[in-house]
C-alpha cells in the first residue's frame, strides 16, 4: 500500500462549507508521512482560520501572490516546484473556472500554471452549479488535461438540495489518490534494488566499507512503489527507514547481498544495482580481534568480491538490468564501458568527485545511458531523480 512518505503535498483550500474538513485531510496526509503545505483563498478564510491549518500542517499558510515577506521565505515558483501533488479540496466552481482559463490573478491560479505536480480536485458546490453547462464544460476540459476529479459525492447539501455537489469525505479522497498511484506504469512488475554500502569484516570489530548512505537506492525504491511496482530492497547497513510497502532485506557483506539478490531475482522483472558494493574483502577473516600491540605493522591481503550486477545480467537475461557507475573522470565513457562489459540494459553515471552530488548527500545529477540514448538529469533531490529514472525504465520495459 502506498504511503506518502517523502511526498510534498500542496493542499489548496477554497471557500466552501466543506473547508473545515481540510483540517482532517492534512492530518491524514501527515499520518502517512507527507509534508503538507496549505494555500488558502481569501474566501476560504471565512470558513476556517489560517491558524488552525497552520497548527495542523506545521507550516506557514500561503495566501498571497504579492506578499514580499512570503515570497522571500518560499516564492510561488519555488512552492510550485516543491509540490509533488496538488490537491484542491474543497474546490469551488469559481476556482475550477479560473484553472480552466489559466488565470493567474491569485496564488492558487499561479501555482497551478507553474507546477508540474499531479493535480487532484475535490469539487464542493451547490448541485445546480455543478450540473450547469459551464461547470460541466470546465470539468471535461480539465479532465482531458490530465487533472483528476475526486467526486463530487451525491447527498444532502448545506442548502437543503439533494444531488451531486458534496465534497468527498477526507479518508476517501486520500484512498482515491493512493489507488491512482497503485495503477502506475510499473504496476504488476517486481523490481529488486540494492542500496547502501557493504561491510567486509576484517575481525569482529573492524571492517572495510564506504560512504554510501543508501539515499539514492531508497529513493529509487520509493519511486518504484509510487510507479505501482512491487519492490525488494536489498540494503547494506544504513540509518534510513524503508517505506512499509517495501520488502526490505538487510545484509552486511557483498556475499550476503549476492545470495539475497539471486533469490529475489527468481521472481523479478527488473534489477537496479545502486549499492556501493565493496570491490574487495579481506582474504582471511580473523575470528579474534587483532591486537594492535602484537601487530605494530598490519598488512591485509584483499581478494575480489564477486560482481553482483554482472551475475544478475548473466543469469537473468530476460530481466531488465540497470547498473550505476560511480566515476571520477571520463564519466560517460567509463560508464558506457561498464554497460557493455557487464551486458546491461541501462547504466546511470554519476560524478562522485563532485561532493555536492552522489555519496552521502541529498542531491544527485546523473546521465541515464542505454545503447540507444543518453539522457542527462540535472542536479535535483534524489527522490526526483529517482522518479525520472523510473519513468525512463517504465517506458523502455513497456515498449
Ligand atoms: O548511497 P548514496 O549516499 O545515496 O550514494 C549513491 C551512490 C553514489 C552510491 C550511487 O549513486 C552509485 O553510484 N552507486 C554505485 C556505486 C558503485 O559501486 O559504482 P561502481 O562503478 O563501482 O560499480 C558499478 C556497478 O556494479 C554498480 O551498479 C554496483 O552496484 C555494481 N557492483 C559493483 C561491484 C560488485 N562487486 N558488485 C556489483 O554489483
CSV table of C-alpha atoms and ligand atoms in Angstrom, one decimal:
chain,number,residue,atom,x,y,z
A,1,UNK,CA,0.0,0.0,0.0
A,2,UNK,CA,1.4,3.4,-1.0
A,3,UNK,CA,2.3,5.7,1.9
A,4,UNK,CA,3.1,9.4,1.3
A,5,UNK,CA,6.5,9.3,2.9
A,6,UNK,CA,8.8,11.9,1.3
A,7,UNK,CA,5.8,13.3,-0.7
A,8,UNK,CA,5.4,17.1,-0.8
A,9,UNK,CA,1.7,17.8,-0.8
A,10,UNK,CA,0.2,21.2,-1.5
A,11,UNK,CA,-3.4,21.5,-0.3
A,12,UNK,CA,-5.4,24.3,-1.8
A,13,UNK,CA,-8.4,25.3,0.3
A,14,UNK,CA,-11.1,27.4,-1.3
A,15,UNK,CA,-14.3,29.0,0.2
A,16,UNK,CA,-17.0,26.5,1.0
A,17,UNK,CA,-18.7,24.9,3.9
A,18,UNK,CA,-16.6,21.8,3.5
A,19,UNK,CA,-13.4,23.9,4.2
A,20,UNK,CA,-13.5,22.7,7.8
A,21,UNK,CA,-12.7,19.2,6.5
A,22,UNK,CA,-9.4,20.3,5.1
A,23,UNK,CA,-8.0,20.0,8.7
A,24,UNK,CA,-8.8,16.3,8.6
A,25,UNK,CA,-7.2,16.0,5.1
A,26,UNK,CA,-4.0,17.5,6.4
A,27,UNK,CA,-4.0,15.2,9.5
A,28,UNK,CA,-4.4,12.1,7.3
A,29,UNK,CA,-1.7,13.0,4.8
A,30,UNK,CA,0.7,13.8,7.7
A,31,UNK,CA,-0.1,10.4,9.3
A,32,UNK,CA,1.0,8.8,6.1
A,33,UNK,CA,4.4,10.6,6.1
A,34,UNK,CA,3.7,13.6,3.8
A,35,UNK,CA,5.0,17.1,4.2
A,36,UNK,CA,1.9,19.3,3.7
A,37,UNK,CA,1.8,23.0,2.9
A,38,UNK,CA,-1.5,24.9,2.6
A,39,UNK,CA,-2.7,27.6,0.2
A,40,UNK,CA,-5.9,29.4,1.1
A,41,UNK,CA,-8.0,31.7,-1.0
A,42,UNK,CA,-9.4,34.8,0.8
A,43,UNK,CA,-12.9,33.3,0.9
A,44,UNK,CA,-11.6,30.0,2.4
A,45,UNK,CA,-10.6,32.1,5.5
A,46,UNK,CA,-14.3,32.9,6.0
A,47,UNK,CA,-14.9,29.2,6.7
A,48,UNK,CA,-11.7,28.1,8.6
A,49,UNK,CA,-8.9,30.1,10.2
A,50,UNK,CA,-5.4,30.0,8.7
A,51,UNK,CA,-4.1,29.5,12.3
A,52,UNK,CA,-5.9,26.1,12.5
A,53,UNK,CA,-4.4,24.8,9.3
A,54,UNK,CA,-1.0,26.2,10.2
A,55,UNK,CA,-1.1,24.4,13.5
A,56,UNK,CA,-2.1,21.1,12.0
A,57,UNK,CA,0.3,21.2,9.0
A,58,UNK,CA,3.2,22.6,11.0
A,59,UNK,CA,3.9,25.0,8.1
A,60,UNK,CA,3.0,28.7,7.5
A,61,UNK,CA,-0.1,29.2,5.4
A,62,UNK,CA,0.4,30.6,1.8
A,63,UNK,CA,-2.3,33.1,0.8
A,64,UNK,CA,-0.9,35.9,-1.3
A,65,UNK,CA,0.9,36.3,-4.6
A,66,UNK,CA,2.2,39.7,-3.9
A,67,UNK,CA,3.5,39.4,-0.3
A,68,UNK,CA,7.2,40.2,-0.4
A,69,UNK,CA,7.8,38.5,3.0
A,70,UNK,CA,6.2,35.3,1.9
A,71,UNK,CA,7.9,35.4,-1.4
A,72,UNK,CA,11.3,35.8,0.3
A,73,UNK,CA,10.6,32.7,2.5
A,74,UNK,CA,9.3,30.4,-0.3
A,75,UNK,CA,8.4,32.1,-3.6
A,76,UNK,CA,5.4,30.9,-5.5
A,77,UNK,CA,7.5,29.4,-8.3
A,78,UNK,CA,9.6,27.6,-5.7
A,79,UNK,CA,6.4,26.4,-4.0
A,80,UNK,CA,5.0,25.2,-7.4
A,81,UNK,CA,8.3,23.2,-7.9
A,82,UNK,CA,8.3,21.9,-4.4
A,83,UNK,CA,4.9,20.1,-4.7
A,84,UNK,CA,4.7,16.5,-5.9
A,85,UNK,CA,0.9,16.5,-5.6
A,86,UNK,CA,-1.6,19.4,-5.6
A,87,UNK,CA,-5.0,18.7,-4.1
A,88,UNK,CA,-7.7,21.4,-4.1
A,89,UNK,CA,-10.3,20.4,-1.5
A,90,UNK,CA,-12.8,21.8,-1.3
A,91,UNK,CA,-12.7,23.4,-4.8
A,92,UNK,CA,-15.4,25.9,-5.8
A,93,UNK,CA,-16.9,26.4,-9.2
A,94,UNK,CA,-15.0,29.7,-9.4
A,95,UNK,CA,-11.6,28.0,-8.9
A,96,UNK,CA,-12.4,25.3,-11.4
A,97,UNK,CA,-13.3,28.1,-13.9
A,98,UNK,CA,-10.1,30.0,-13.0
A,99,UNK,CA,-7.9,27.0,-13.6
A,100,UNK,CA,-9.7,26.1,-16.9
A,101,UNK,CA,-9.0,29.6,-18.2
A,102,UNK,CA,-5.4,29.7,-17.0
A,103,UNK,CA,-5.9,32.8,-14.8
A,104,UNK,CA,-3.0,33.7,-12.5
A,105,UNK,CA,-4.5,36.6,-10.7
A,106,UNK,CA,-4.1,34.9,-7.3
A,107,UNK,CA,-1.7,32.5,-5.7
A,108,UNK,CA,-3.8,29.4,-6.3
A,109,UNK,CA,-4.1,30.1,-10.0
A,110,UNK,CA,-0.4,31.0,-10.4
A,111,UNK,CA,0.7,27.8,-8.7
A,112,UNK,CA,-1.4,25.6,-10.9
A,113,UNK,CA,0.1,27.2,-14.0
A,114,UNK,CA,3.7,27.0,-12.7
A,115,UNK,CA,3.6,23.4,-11.3
A,116,UNK,CA,4.3,20.1,-13.0
A,117,UNK,CA,2.8,18.2,-10.0
A,118,UNK,CA,-0.1,15.7,-10.3
A,119,UNK,CA,-3.3,17.7,-9.7
A,120,UNK,CA,-6.4,16.4,-8.0
A,121,UNK,CA,-9.6,18.4,-7.5
A,122,UNK,CA,-12.4,17.6,-5.0
A,123,UNK,CA,-15.3,19.9,-6.0
A,124,UNK,CA,-17.8,21.2,-3.5
A,125,UNK,CA,-20.7,23.4,-4.5
A,126,UNK,CA,-24.5,23.5,-4.9
A,127,UNK,CA,-25.7,20.7,-7.2
A,128,UNK,CA,-27.1,23.2,-9.8
A,129,UNK,CA,-23.8,24.9,-10.0
A,130,UNK,CA,-22.0,21.6,-10.6
A,131,UNK,CA,-24.6,20.5,-13.2
A,132,UNK,CA,-24.5,23.8,-15.0
A,133,UNK,CA,-23.2,23.5,-18.6
A,134,UNK,CA,-20.3,25.9,-18.0
A,135,UNK,CA,-19.0,23.9,-14.9
A,136,UNK,CA,-19.5,20.6,-16.8
A,137,UNK,CA,-17.6,22.0,-19.8
A,138,UNK,CA,-14.8,23.1,-17.4
A,139,UNK,CA,-14.7,19.7,-15.7
A,140,UNK,CA,-14.4,18.0,-19.1
A,141,UNK,CA,-11.6,20.3,-20.2
A,142,UNK,CA,-9.6,19.9,-17.1
A,143,UNK,CA,-10.1,16.1,-17.1
A,144,UNK,CA,-8.8,16.0,-20.7
A,145,UNK,CA,-5.7,17.9,-19.5
A,146,UNK,CA,-4.9,15.1,-17.0
A,147,UNK,CA,-6.4,16.7,-13.9
A,148,UNK,CA,-8.1,14.1,-11.7
A,149,UNK,CA,-11.5,14.9,-10.2
A,150,UNK,CA,-12.5,13.2,-7.0
A,151,UNK,CA,-16.2,13.5,-6.8
A,152,UNK,CA,-18.4,15.4,-6.1
A,153,UNK,CA,-20.4,13.0,-3.9
A,154,UNK,CA,-24.2,12.9,-4.0
A,155,UNK,CA,-26.3,13.6,-1.0
A,156,UNK,CA,-27.9,16.3,1.1
A,157,UNK,CA,-26.3,19.7,0.7
A,158,UNK,CA,-25.8,22.5,3.1
A,159,UNK,CA,-28.6,24.4,1.3
A,160,UNK,CA,-31.0,21.5,1.6
A,161,UNK,CA,-30.9,20.4,-2.1
A,162,UNK,CA,-30.2,16.7,-2.7
A,163,UNK,CA,-27.8,15.8,-5.5
A,164,UNK,CA,-24.2,15.9,-6.7
A,165,UNK,CA,-22.0,18.6,-5.1
A,166,UNK,CA,-20.8,17.4,-1.7
A,167,UNK,CA,-17.1,17.1,-1.2
A,168,UNK,CA,-16.0,13.5,-0.9
A,169,UNK,CA,-15.0,12.6,2.6
A,170,UNK,CA,-11.3,13.1,3.6
A,171,UNK,CA,-10.4,9.5,4.1
A,172,UNK,CA,-12.0,8.6,0.7
A,173,UNK,CA,-10.1,11.4,-1.0
A,174,UNK,CA,-6.8,10.1,0.4
A,175,UNK,CA,-7.7,6.5,-0.6
A,176,UNK,CA,-8.5,7.6,-4.2
A,177,UNK,CA,-5.2,9.4,-4.5
A,178,UNK,CA,-3.4,6.4,-3.2
A,179,UNK,CA,-5.1,4.0,-5.6
A,180,UNK,CA,-4.4,6.2,-8.6
A,181,UNK,CA,-0.6,5.6,-7.9
A,182,UNK,CA,-1.1,1.8,-7.4
A,183,UNK,CA,-2.0,1.7,-11.1
A,184,UNK,CA,1.2,3.4,-12.2
A,185,UNK,CA,3.3,2.5,-15.2
A,186,UNK,CA,5.1,-0.3,-13.4
A,187,UNK,CA,2.1,-2.0,-11.8
A,188,UNK,CA,2.3,-5.8,-12.0
A,189,UNK,CA,6.2,-5.6,-12.2
A,190,UNK,CA,8.6,-6.7,-9.4
A,191,UNK,CA,11.8,-4.7,-9.0
A,192,UNK,CA,14.8,-5.7,-7.0
A,193,UNK,CA,17.0,-2.8,-5.9
A,194,UNK,CA,20.3,-2.8,-4.0
A,195,UNK,CA,21.3,0.2,-1.8
A,196,UNK,CA,23.9,1.4,0.6
A,197,UNK,CA,27.4,0.1,1.3
A,198,UNK,CA,28.5,-3.4,2.1
A,199,UNK,CA,30.8,-4.2,5.1
A,200,UNK,CA,33.6,-6.6,4.7
A,201,UNK,CA,34.7,-7.8,8.1
A,202,UNK,CA,38.5,-7.9,9.0
A,203,UNK,CA,37.9,-9.2,12.5
A,204,UNK,CA,34.8,-9.0,14.9
A,205,UNK,CA,35.2,-5.2,15.3
A,206,UNK,CA,36.8,-3.8,12.1
A,207,UNK,CA,35.6,-3.7,8.6
A,208,UNK,CA,36.1,-2.2,5.1
A,209,UNK,CA,33.3,-0.1,3.8
A,210,UNK,CA,32.5,3.2,2.0
A,211,UNK,CA,30.4,6.4,2.4
A,212,UNK,CA,27.2,5.3,0.7
A,213,UNK,CA,24.2,6.5,2.8
A,214,UNK,CA,21.6,4.5,0.9
A,215,UNK,CA,19.7,7.6,0.0
A,216,UNK,CA,19.8,7.1,-3.8
A,217,UNK,CA,18.8,3.4,-3.5
A,218,UNK,CA,16.0,4.1,-1.0
A,219,UNK,CA,14.7,6.9,-3.2
A,220,UNK,CA,14.6,4.5,-6.2
A,221,UNK,CA,12.6,2.1,-4.0
A,222,UNK,CA,10.1,4.8,-3.1
A,223,UNK,CA,9.8,5.9,-6.7
A,224,UNK,CA,9.2,2.3,-7.8
A,225,UNK,CA,6.4,1.9,-5.2
A,226,UNK,CA,4.8,5.2,-6.5
A,227,UNK,CA,5.0,3.8,-10.0
A,228,UNK,CA,3.0,0.8,-8.9
A,229,UNK,CA,5.8,-1.9,-8.7
A,230,UNK,CA,6.3,-4.5,-6.0
A,231,UNK,CA,9.7,-3.8,-4.6
A,232,UNK,CA,12.5,-5.9,-2.9
A,233,UNK,CA,15.2,-3.6,-1.4
A,234,UNK,CA,18.4,-5.3,-0.5
A,235,UNK,CA,20.2,-2.9,1.7
A,236,UNK,CA,23.6,-2.6,3.4
A,237,UNK,CA,23.8,-1.0,6.8
A,238,UNK,CA,22.3,2.5,6.6
A,239,UNK,CA,20.3,4.7,9.0
A,240,UNK,CA,17.3,5.1,6.8
A,241,UNK,CA,13.8,3.7,7.2
A,242,UNK,CA,12.1,1.9,4.3
A,243,UNK,CA,8.5,2.5,3.4
A,244,UNK,CA,6.3,-0.2,4.9
A,245,UNK,CA,5.2,-1.4,1.5
A,246,UNK,CA,8.8,-2.3,0.5
A,247,UNK,CA,10.1,-5.9,1.1
A,248,UNK,CA,13.3,-4.9,2.9
A,249,UNK,CA,16.3,-7.4,3.2
A,250,UNK,CA,19.1,-6.1,5.5
A,251,UNK,CA,22.5,-7.5,4.7
A,252,UNK,CA,26.1,-6.7,5.7
A,253,UNK,CA,28.6,-8.2,3.2
A,254,UNK,CA,28.7,-8.4,-0.5
A,255,UNK,CA,28.4,-12.1,-0.5
A,256,UNK,CA,25.2,-11.8,1.7
A,257,UNK,CA,23.9,-9.2,-0.8
A,258,UNK,CA,24.6,-11.6,-3.7
A,259,UNK,CA,22.7,-14.5,-2.1
A,260,UNK,CA,19.6,-12.4,-1.3
A,261,UNK,CA,19.6,-10.7,-4.8
A,262,UNK,CA,19.8,-14.1,-6.6
A,263,UNK,CA,16.8,-15.3,-4.6
A,264,UNK,CA,14.8,-12.2,-5.3
A,265,UNK,CA,15.7,-12.2,-9.0
A,266,UNK,CA,13.8,-15.6,-9.4
A,267,UNK,CA,10.6,-13.6,-9.4
A,268,UNK,CA,11.8,-10.1,-10.5
A,269,UNK,CA,11.3,-8.3,-13.8
A,270,UNK,CA,13.8,-5.5,-13.2
A,271,UNK,CA,17.1,-5.2,-11.3
A,272,UNK,CA,18.7,-1.9,-10.3
A,273,UNK,CA,22.2,-2.2,-8.7
A,274,UNK,CA,22.6,1.1,-6.8
A,275,UNK,CA,24.6,-0.3,-3.9
A,276,UNK,CA,28.2,0.7,-3.5
A,277,UNK,CA,29.3,-2.9,-3.2
A,278,UNK,CA,32.8,-3.3,-1.8
A,279,UNK,CA,35.0,-4.5,-4.7
A,280,UNK,CA,37.4,-6.3,-2.2
A,281,UNK,CA,37.2,-8.2,1.0
A,282,UNK,CA,39.9,-9.5,3.4
A,283,UNK,CA,41.3,-12.8,2.1
A,284,UNK,CA,41.2,-14.1,5.7
A,285,UNK,CA,38.8,-13.2,8.5
A,286,UNK,CA,40.3,-13.2,12.0
A,287,UNK,CA,37.9,-14.8,14.5
A,288,UNK,CA,39.6,-12.9,17.3
A,289,UNK,CA,40.1,-9.1,17.5
A,290,UNK,CA,43.6,-8.4,16.0
A,291,UNK,CA,45.7,-7.0,18.9
A,292,UNK,CA,47.4,-3.8,17.8
A,293,UNK,CA,50.3,-4.1,20.3
A,294,UNK,CA,51.1,-7.6,18.9
A,295,UNK,CA,50.9,-6.2,15.3
A,296,UNK,CA,52.8,-2.9,15.0
A,297,UNK,CA,52.6,-3.2,11.3
A,298,UNK,CA,49.5,-4.8,9.8
A,299,UNK,CA,49.1,-6.0,6.2
A,300,UNK,CA,45.7,-7.2,5.0
A,301,UNK,CA,45.5,-9.2,1.8
A,302,UNK,CA,42.4,-8.5,-0.1
A,303,UNK,CA,40.6,-10.6,-2.7
A,304,UNK,CA,37.9,-9.5,-5.1
A,305,UNK,CA,34.2,-9.8,-4.3
A,306,UNK,CA,32.0,-11.4,-7.0
A,307,UNK,CA,30.3,-8.8,-9.2
A,308,UNK,CA,26.6,-9.0,-8.3
A,309,UNK,CA,25.4,-6.8,-11.2
A,310,UNK,CA,27.3,-8.9,-13.8
A,311,UNK,CA,25.9,-12.1,-12.3
A,312,UNK,CA,22.4,-10.8,-12.5
A,313,UNK,CA,22.8,-9.8,-16.1
A,314,UNK,CA,24.3,-13.2,-17.0
A,315,UNK,CA,21.8,-15.4,-15.1
A,316,UNK,CA,18.6,-13.4,-15.6
A,317,UNK,CA,18.9,-12.3,-19.2
A,318,UNK,CA,15.2,-11.9,-19.7
A,319,UNK,CA,15.1,-9.3,-16.9
A,320,UNK,CA,15.8,-5.6,-17.4
A,321,UNK,CA,19.1,-4.9,-15.7
A,322,UNK,CA,20.3,-1.5,-14.6
A,323,UNK,CA,23.6,-0.6,-13.1
A,324,UNK,CA,25.1,2.6,-11.6
A,325,UNK,CA,28.6,3.8,-12.4
A,326,UNK,CA,30.3,5.9,-9.7
A,327,UNK,CA,33.0,7.7,-11.7
A,328,UNK,CA,35.5,10.5,-11.1
A,329,UNK,CA,36.9,11.0,-14.7
A,330,UNK,CA,35.7,10.5,-18.3
A,331,UNK,CA,32.4,9.7,-16.6
A,332,UNK,CA,30.2,8.7,-19.5
A,333,UNK,CA,32.8,6.8,-21.5
A,334,UNK,CA,33.7,4.7,-18.4
A,335,UNK,CA,30.0,4.2,-17.7
A,336,UNK,CA,29.5,3.0,-21.3
A,337,UNK,CA,32.3,0.5,-20.9
A,338,UNK,CA,30.6,-0.9,-17.8
A,339,UNK,CA,27.3,-1.1,-19.7
A,340,UNK,CA,29.0,-3.2,-22.4
A,341,UNK,CA,31.3,-5.3,-20.3
A,342,UNK,CA,28.5,-6.3,-17.8
A,343,UNK,CA,26.0,-6.7,-20.6
A,344,UNK,CA,23.4,-4.3,-19.1
A,345,UNK,CA,20.3,-2.7,-20.5
A,346,UNK,CA,21.0,0.6,-18.8
A,347,UNK,CA,23.7,2.3,-16.8
A,348,UNK,CA,23.3,5.5,-14.7
A,349,UNK,CA,26.5,7.5,-14.3
A,350,UNK,CA,27.2,10.0,-11.6
A,351,UNK,CA,30.3,12.1,-11.0
A,352,UNK,CA,31.4,11.2,-7.4
A,353,UNK,CA,34.3,13.6,-7.5
A,354,UNK,CA,31.6,16.4,-7.1
A,355,UNK,CA,30.9,16.5,-3.3
A,356,UNK,CA,27.5,18.1,-3.8
A,357,UNK,CA,26.1,15.0,-5.5
A,358,UNK,CA,26.5,11.3,-5.3
A,359,UNK,CA,27.7,9.8,-2.0
A,360,UNK,CA,26.1,10.7,1.3
A,361,UNK,CA,24.2,13.9,0.2
A,362,UNK,CA,20.6,14.6,-0.7
A,363,UNK,CA,21.1,15.6,-4.3
A,364,UNK,CA,22.3,13.8,-7.4
A,365,UNK,CA,22.9,14.6,-11.1
A,366,UNK,CA,23.1,11.7,-13.5
A,367,UNK,CA,23.2,10.6,-17.1
A,368,UNK,CA,21.0,7.6,-18.0
A,369,UNK,CA,22.7,5.7,-20.7
A,370,UNK,CA,21.4,2.8,-22.9
A,371,UNK,CA,22.8,1.6,-26.2
A,372,UNK,CA,20.3,4.0,-28.0
A,373,UNK,CA,20.3,7.1,-25.9
A,374,UNK,CA,21.9,9.3,-23.2
A,375,UNK,CA,19.5,11.4,-21.0
A,376,UNK,CA,21.0,14.0,-18.7
A,377,UNK,CA,19.1,14.6,-15.5
A,378,UNK,CA,20.3,17.8,-13.9
A,379,UNK,CA,21.0,18.2,-10.2
A,380,UNK,CA,18.0,17.7,-8.1
A,381,UNK,CA,16.8,15.9,-4.9
A,382,UNK,CA,17.4,12.2,-5.2
A,383,UNK,CA,13.7,11.3,-5.0
A,384,UNK,CA,13.0,13.5,-8.1
A,385,UNK,CA,16.0,12.0,-9.9
A,386,UNK,CA,14.7,8.5,-8.9
A,387,UNK,CA,11.2,9.3,-10.3
A,388,UNK,CA,12.7,10.3,-13.7
A,389,UNK,CA,14.8,7.2,-13.8
A,390,UNK,CA,11.8,5.0,-13.1
A,391,UNK,CA,9.8,6.8,-15.8
A,392,UNK,CA,12.5,6.0,-18.3
A,393,UNK,CA,12.7,2.4,-17.2
A,394,UNK,CA,8.9,2.1,-17.4
A,395,UNK,CA,9.0,3.5,-21.0
A,396,UNK,CA,11.7,1.1,-22.0
A,397,UNK,CA,10.2,-2.0,-20.4
A,398,UNK,CA,6.6,-1.3,-21.6
A,399,UNK,CA,7.7,-0.9,-25.3
B,1,LIG,O1,24.0,5.8,-1.2
B,1,LIG,P1,24.2,7.3,-1.5
B,1,LIG,O2,24.9,8.0,-0.4
B,1,LIG,O3,22.8,7.9,-1.9
B,1,LIG,O4,25.1,7.4,-2.8
B,1,LIG,C1,24.6,7.0,-4.1
B,1,LIG,C2,25.7,6.3,-4.9
B,1,LIG,C3,26.8,7.3,-5.2
B,1,LIG,C4,26.3,5.1,-4.1
B,1,LIG,C5,25.1,5.7,-6.2
B,1,LIG,O5,24.5,6.8,-6.9
B,1,LIG,C6,26.0,5.0,-7.0
B,1,LIG,O6,26.8,5.5,-7.8
B,1,LIG,N1,26.0,3.6,-6.9
B,1,LIG,C7,27.0,2.7,-7.5
B,1,LIG,C8,28.3,2.7,-6.7
B,1,LIG,C9,29.3,1.7,-7.3
B,1,LIG,O7,29.7,0.8,-6.6
B,1,LIG,O8,29.7,2.0,-8.5
B,1,LIG,P2,30.8,1.2,-9.4
B,1,LIG,O9,31.0,2.0,-10.6
B,1,LIG,O10,32.0,0.8,-8.5
B,1,LIG,O11,30.0,-0.2,-9.7
B,1,LIG,C10,29.3,-0.3,-10.9
B,1,LIG,C11,28.1,-1.2,-10.7
B,1,LIG,O12,28.4,-2.5,-10.3
B,1,LIG,C12,27.1,-0.7,-9.6
B,1,LIG,O13,25.8,-0.8,-10.1
B,1,LIG,C13,27.4,-1.6,-8.4
B,1,LIG,O14,26.3,-1.8,-7.6
B,1,LIG,C14,27.8,-2.9,-9.1
B,1,LIG,N2,28.7,-3.8,-8.4
B,1,LIG,C15,30.0,-3.4,-8.1
B,1,LIG,C16,30.9,-4.3,-7.5
B,1,LIG,C17,30.4,-5.6,-7.1
B,1,LIG,N3,31.2,-6.4,-6.5
B,1,LIG,N4,29.1,-5.9,-7.4
B,1,LIG,C18,28.3,-5.0,-8.0
B,1,LIG,O15,27.1,-5.4,-8.3
